[in-house]
Amino acid sequence: MSAMAHLIGLKELSSEQIRQLVERGEYWAKRPMEQAELLKGRFVANLFFEASTRTRFSFEVAQKRLGAHVLNFIPETSSSVKGETVYDTLRTLEAMGVEAAVIRTKKEGLLQELAESVDLRLINAGDGTNEHPTQCLLDLLTMKQQFGRLEGLTVAIVGDLRHSRVLGSHLHALPKLGVKLLLAGPKSMMPQPALIPAGVEIVELDEAVQTADVVMMLRVQLERHAESLYISKEEYHQQHGLTLERAAMMKPGAVIMHPAPVNRGVEIHTDLVEHEKSLIQKQVTNGVAVRMAVLEILLKGSDIRWESSLATVN
Ligand code: CP
């Protein structure tokens, strides 16, 4: 099975492949009530070894909208608790005719390892602090809907950059698509310099907020920190968060995004979460459309050349 049979990360995809996924997501976003039969009778499984609300449920909605049979694996009540590995779990599902597995795991790079040794299609729903490709794709779709284009936009990603797998995917995708990427955040939460591609700029928070078309705030991922936050949540908000005062400095037409869940009053003022500048709810809605596109292309379009028009994915 070729690597393109899976969605492991956006690092491996070309700009054309990313655009095709976003465009197909746009197709489904325009058909929010449509129930398709594209995956009728086919089995897919969701394996979440880390907590999730929107990724897990939007994959399930996407799978059901495409007509698939959905199996939800619960680690706590599975043979994982007896020590069965993810590899052996996938081989077990494979033996039952399950064709695709959506996996969220703490272990970075696990899907890459597994992709070489299993026959199911693997979809990365977040691996540690490495990548969260479908979140990035839904963010791109949301930006494209808002601005009508991606090329030439300036996106500022702000906050706990070091622990963000969403940033991990955007670091690869945005530069490939001609989007200018600015990073801002506390020094202790900056990504390793070796991970930052050429052309991506680290700037002060106020400059990021004033310059960007999209201000994307990231949650402080306390669960991934070795030590507790060195300042109070209120201090973090004032020093590093999107306060009402900072939001007032945004360019006309600029928007607020956040992959969520949000820490209201920490990285973002609570009044900004549902503010008219906020696309956070739209991002969640687009999660279904993008995940339909990914499932469709991996399962229905498995023999479709990525170079070909998505019009053939029908
Ligand atoms: N954005 C995101 O991945 O949210 P969940 O953890 O709720 O899936």
Coordinates of C-alpha atoms and ligand atoms in Angstrom, one line a residue:
M1 CA 0.0 0.0 0.0
S2 CA 1.5 3.4 -0.9
A3 CA 1.9 6.1 1.7
M4 CA -0.7 8.2 0.0
A5 CA -3.3 5.6 1.1
H6 CA -3.2 7.2 4.5
L7 CA -3.4 10.7 6.0
I8 CA -0.5 10.8 8.4
G9 CA 0.5 14.4 8.2
L10 CA 0.6 17.4 5.9
K11 CA 4.4 17.4 5.9
E12 CA 4.2 14.5 3.3
L13 CA 1.6 16.2 1.1
S14 CA 2.2 18.5 -1.8
S15 CA 0.5 21.9 -2.1
E16 CA -1.7 20.4 -4.8
Q17 CA -2.8 17.5 -2.6
I18 CA -3.6 19.9 0.3
R19 CA -5.6 22.2 -2.1
Q20 CA -7.6 19.2 -3.4
L21 CA -8.6 18.1 0.1
V22 CA -9.7 21.6 1.0
E23 CA -11.6 22.0 -2.3
R24 CA -13.4 18.7 -1.7
G25 CA -14.1 19.8 1.9
E26 CA -15.6 23.0 0.3
Y27 CA -17.8 20.8 -1.8
W28 CA -19.2 19.0 1.3
A29 CA -19.5 22.3 3.2
K30 CA -21.9 23.5 0.5
R31 CA -24.1 20.4 1.1
P32 CA -24.5 20.4 4.9
M33 CA -27.7 18.3 4.9
E34 CA -26.7 15.8 2.2
Q35 CA -26.6 12.1 3.1
A36 CA -24.4 10.2 0.7
E37 CA -24.1 6.5 0.1
L38 CA -20.5 6.6 -1.0
L39 CA -19.2 4.4 1.8
K40 CA -22.4 2.3 2.2
G41 CA -21.7 -1.1 3.8
R42 CA -18.1 -0.3 4.6
F43 CA -16.7 -0.4 8.1
V44 CA -14.5 2.2 9.7
A45 CA -13.2 2.5 13.2
N46 CA -12.4 5.4 15.5
L47 CA -9.6 4.7 18.1
F48 CA -9.1 7.6 20.5
F49 CA -6.4 7.0 23.1
E50 CA -6.6 10.7 24.1
A51 CA -9.6 12.7 25.0
S52 CA -11.6 14.4 22.2
T53 CA -15.0 15.9 21.6
R54 CA -15.0 17.7 18.2
T55 CA -12.5 15.5 16.3
R56 CA -14.1 12.2 17.4
F57 CA -17.7 13.3 16.9
S58 CA -17.1 15.1 13.6
F59 CA -15.4 12.0 12.2
E60 CA -18.4 9.9 13.3
V61 CA -20.8 12.4 11.7
A62 CA -18.7 12.4 8.6
Q63 CA -18.6 8.6 8.4
K64 CA -22.4 8.4 8.9
R65 CA -23.0 11.1 6.4
L66 CA -21.1 9.0 3.9
G67 CA -23.1 5.9 4.8
A68 CA -20.3 3.9 6.5
H69 CA -20.8 1.5 9.5
V70 CA -18.9 3.1 12.4
L71 CA -17.1 1.2 15.2
N72 CA -16.0 3.3 18.2
F73 CA -13.1 1.7 20.1
I74 CA -13.0 2.4 23.8
P75 CA -9.5 1.8 25.1
E76 CA -10.6 1.4 28.7
T77 CA -12.9 -1.5 27.9
S78 CA -10.8 -3.1 25.1
S79 CA -7.9 -5.6 25.2
S80 CA -5.6 -2.6 25.4
V81 CA -5.9 -2.9 29.1
K82 CA -4.5 -6.4 28.8
G83 CA -1.5 -5.0 27.0
E84 CA -2.5 -5.5 23.4
T85 CA -0.6 -3.1 21.2
V86 CA -2.1 -0.7 18.7
Y87 CA -0.6 -2.7 15.9
D88 CA -2.2 -5.9 17.1
T89 CA -5.5 -4.1 17.6
L90 CA -5.4 -2.8 14.0
R91 CA -4.6 -6.3 12.7
T92 CA -7.6 -7.6 14.6
L93 CA -9.9 -5.0 13.1
E94 CA -8.4 -5.6 9.7
A95 CA -9.3 -9.3 10.0
M96 CA -12.9 -8.4 10.5
G97 CA -13.0 -6.3 7.4
V98 CA -12.6 -2.8 8.9
E99 CA -11.1 -0.7 6.1
A100 CA -10.0 2.5 7.8
A101 CA -8.9 3.6 11.3
V102 CA -9.0 7.1 12.7
I103 CA -6.4 7.2 15.5
R104 CA -5.6 9.8 18.2
T105 CA -2.6 8.8 20.2
K106 CA -0.1 10.4 22.6
K107 CA 2.8 8.8 20.7
E108 CA 4.3 11.0 18.0
G109 CA 5.1 9.2 14.8
L110 CA 3.1 6.1 15.7
L111 CA 0.9 6.3 12.6
Q112 CA 3.9 6.6 10.4
E113 CA 5.3 3.3 11.9
L114 CA 2.0 1.5 11.6
A115 CA 1.3 2.7 8.0
E116 CA 4.1 0.5 6.8
S117 CA 2.7 -2.7 8.4
V118 CA -1.1 -2.6 8.2
D119 CA -3.5 -2.8 5.3
L120 CA -6.2 -0.4 6.6
R121 CA -6.2 3.2 5.7
L122 CA -4.9 5.2 8.7
I123 CA -6.0 8.8 9.5
N124 CA -4.2 10.8 12.0
A125 CA -6.6 12.5 14.5
G126 CA -3.6 13.9 16.4
D127 CA -0.4 12.3 17.4
G128 CA 1.2 13.8 20.5
T129 CA 2.6 17.2 19.7
N130 CA 3.4 16.2 16.1
E131 CA 0.5 16.8 13.7
H132 CA -3.3 17.2 13.6
P133 CA -3.8 17.2 9.8
T134 CA -7.6 17.3 9.7
Q135 CA -7.7 20.3 12.1
C136 CA -5.3 22.1 9.8
L137 CA -7.4 21.2 6.7
L138 CA -10.6 22.5 8.4
D139 CA -8.8 25.7 9.4
L140 CA -7.7 26.2 5.8
L141 CA -11.2 25.6 4.5
T142 CA -12.6 28.1 7.0
M143 CA -10.0 30.7 5.9
K144 CA -10.8 30.1 2.2
Q145 CA -14.5 30.5 2.8
Q146 CA -13.9 33.8 4.6
F147 CA -11.4 35.4 2.3
G148 CA -12.0 33.6 -1.0
R149 CA -8.3 32.6 -1.2
L150 CA -5.4 31.4 0.9
E151 CA -2.5 32.7 -1.0
G152 CA -1.3 36.1 0.2
L153 CA -3.0 35.9 3.6
T154 CA -1.1 36.5 6.9
V155 CA -1.9 34.1 9.7
A156 CA -0.7 34.6 13.2
I157 CA -0.6 31.6 15.5
V158 CA -0.4 32.6 19.1
G159 CA 0.1 30.9 22.5
D160 CA 1.4 27.5 23.5
L161 CA 3.2 26.8 20.3
R162 CA 5.6 24.2 21.7
H163 CA 2.8 21.7 22.6
S164 CA 0.6 22.3 19.6
R165 CA 0.1 19.6 17.0
V166 CA -2.2 22.0 15.2
L167 CA 0.8 24.2 14.7
G168 CA 2.8 21.1 13.7
S169 CA 0.5 20.7 10.7
H170 CA 0.2 24.5 9.9
L171 CA 4.0 24.8 9.9
H172 CA 4.1 22.5 6.9
A173 CA 0.8 23.5 5.1
L174 CA 0.8 27.4 5.3
P175 CA 4.1 28.1 3.7
K176 CA 3.3 25.5 0.9
L177 CA 0.1 27.5 0.1
G178 CA 1.7 30.9 0.0
V179 CA 0.4 32.0 3.4
K180 CA 2.6 34.2 5.6
L181 CA 2.9 32.7 9.0
L182 CA 3.7 34.7 12.2
L183 CA 4.3 33.1 15.5
A184 CA 3.9 34.8 18.9
G185 CA 3.9 33.4 22.5
P186 CA 5.7 33.1 25.7
K187 CA 9.4 32.3 25.3
S188 CA 8.9 29.1 27.3
M189 CA 6.3 27.9 24.9
M190 CA 8.1 28.5 21.6
P191 CA 8.7 25.6 19.3
Q192 CA 12.2 24.2 18.8
P193 CA 14.0 26.5 16.4
A194 CA 14.9 23.5 14.1
L195 CA 11.1 22.9 13.5
I196 CA 10.5 26.4 12.2
P197 CA 10.7 26.6 8.4
A198 CA 12.4 29.4 6.6
G199 CA 10.1 32.4 6.1
V200 CA 8.1 31.9 9.3
E201 CA 8.6 34.9 11.6
I202 CA 8.5 35.1 15.4
V203 CA 7.0 38.5 16.4
E204 CA 5.7 40.2 19.5
L205 CA 2.0 39.5 20.3
D206 CA 0.8 43.1 19.5
E207 CA 2.5 43.1 16.1
A208 CA 0.9 39.7 15.3
V209 CA -2.6 40.9 16.3
Q210 CA -2.2 44.2 14.3
T211 CA -0.8 42.6 11.2
A212 CA -2.7 39.3 10.7
D213 CA -5.8 38.5 8.6
V214 CA -6.3 35.5 10.9
V215 CA -5.4 35.6 14.6
M216 CA -5.4 31.9 15.7
M217 CA -5.2 31.5 19.4
L218 CA -4.0 28.2 20.9
R219 CA -4.9 26.7 24.2
V220 CA -2.3 26.4 27.0
Q221 CA -2.0 22.6 27.1
L222 CA -1.4 22.2 30.8
E223 CA -1.7 18.4 30.4
R224 CA 1.4 18.4 28.3
H225 CA 3.5 20.7 30.5
A226 CA 6.1 19.1 32.8
E227 CA 5.6 22.0 35.3
S228 CA 2.5 24.0 36.1
L229 CA 2.0 27.4 34.6
Y230 CA 4.6 29.9 36.0
I231 CA 2.0 32.7 36.2
S232 CA -1.6 32.9 37.1
K233 CA -4.3 32.4 34.4
E234 CA -5.2 36.2 34.7
E235 CA -1.6 37.2 34.2
Y236 CA -1.3 34.8 31.2
H237 CA -4.4 36.4 29.8
Q238 CA -3.0 40.0 30.2
Q239 CA 0.5 39.2 28.9
H240 CA -0.1 36.6 26.2
G241 CA -3.8 36.3 25.6
L242 CA -6.3 37.9 23.2
T243 CA -7.8 40.5 25.4
L244 CA -10.6 42.8 24.4
E245 CA -8.0 45.6 24.0
R246 CA -5.8 43.6 21.7
A247 CA -8.8 42.4 19.7
A248 CA -9.7 46.0 19.1
M249 CA -6.3 46.5 17.4
M250 CA -7.1 43.8 14.7
K251 CA -7.2 45.0 11.1
P252 CA -10.7 45.6 9.6
G253 CA -11.9 42.3 8.3
A254 CA -9.4 40.2 10.3
V255 CA -10.9 37.2 12.1
I256 CA -10.3 35.1 15.2
M257 CA -9.8 31.4 15.1
H258 CA -9.1 28.7 17.7
P259 CA -8.9 24.9 17.3
A260 CA -10.7 24.6 20.6
P261 CA -11.4 23.6 23.3
V262 CA -10.9 27.1 24.6
N263 CA -9.7 28.2 28.0
R264 CA -12.1 31.2 28.4
G265 CA -10.3 34.0 30.1
V266 CA -6.9 32.5 29.6
E267 CA -5.7 32.6 25.9
I268 CA -8.9 34.4 24.8
H269 CA -11.4 36.7 26.5
T270 CA -14.7 34.9 26.9
D271 CA -16.6 37.7 25.0
L272 CA -14.4 37.0 21.9
V273 CA -15.3 33.3 21.6
E274 CA -18.7 34.0 20.1
H275 CA -17.8 37.5 18.8
E276 CA -18.7 38.6 15.3
K277 CA -15.0 38.4 14.4
S278 CA -14.8 34.8 15.6
L279 CA -15.0 31.8 13.3
I280 CA -14.7 29.2 16.0
Q281 CA -18.1 27.7 15.5
K282 CA -17.6 27.7 11.8
Q283 CA -14.4 25.7 12.3
V284 CA -16.3 23.0 14.1
T285 CA -18.9 22.9 11.4
N286 CA -16.2 22.6 8.7
G287 CA -14.6 19.7 10.6
V288 CA -17.4 17.4 9.3
A289 CA -17.0 18.5 5.7
V290 CA -13.2 18.2 5.6
R291 CA -13.4 14.8 7.3
M292 CA -15.9 13.6 4.7
A293 CA -13.4 14.7 2.1
V294 CA -10.6 12.8 3.7
L295 CA -12.6 9.6 4.2
E296 CA -14.0 9.8 0.7
I297 CA -10.6 10.3 -1.0
L298 CA -8.9 7.6 1.0
L299 CA -11.6 5.0 0.8
K300 CA -13.6 5.8 -2.3
G301 CA -10.8 7.3 -4.3
S302 CA -8.1 4.9 -3.3
D303 CA -7.3 4.2 -6.9
I304 CA -7.7 7.8 -8.0
R305 CA -4.4 9.5 -8.8
W306 CA -3.9 12.5 -6.6
E307 CA -3.0 14.5 -9.6
S308 CA -6.4 14.0 -11.2
S309 CA -9.4 16.3 -10.8
L310 CA -11.5 15.7 -7.7
A311 CA -14.4 15.8 -10.1
T312 CA -13.6 12.1 -10.7
V313 CA -14.2 11.3 -7.0
N314 CA -17.8 10.6 -7.4
Ligands
CP1 N1 -9.6 20.7 18.1 C1 -9.7 19.4 18.6 O1 -8.9 18.5 18.2 O2 -10.6 19.3 19.5 P1 -10.9 17.9 20.3 O3 -9.7 17.6 21.2 O4 -12.2 18.1 21.1 O5 -11.1 16.8 19.3

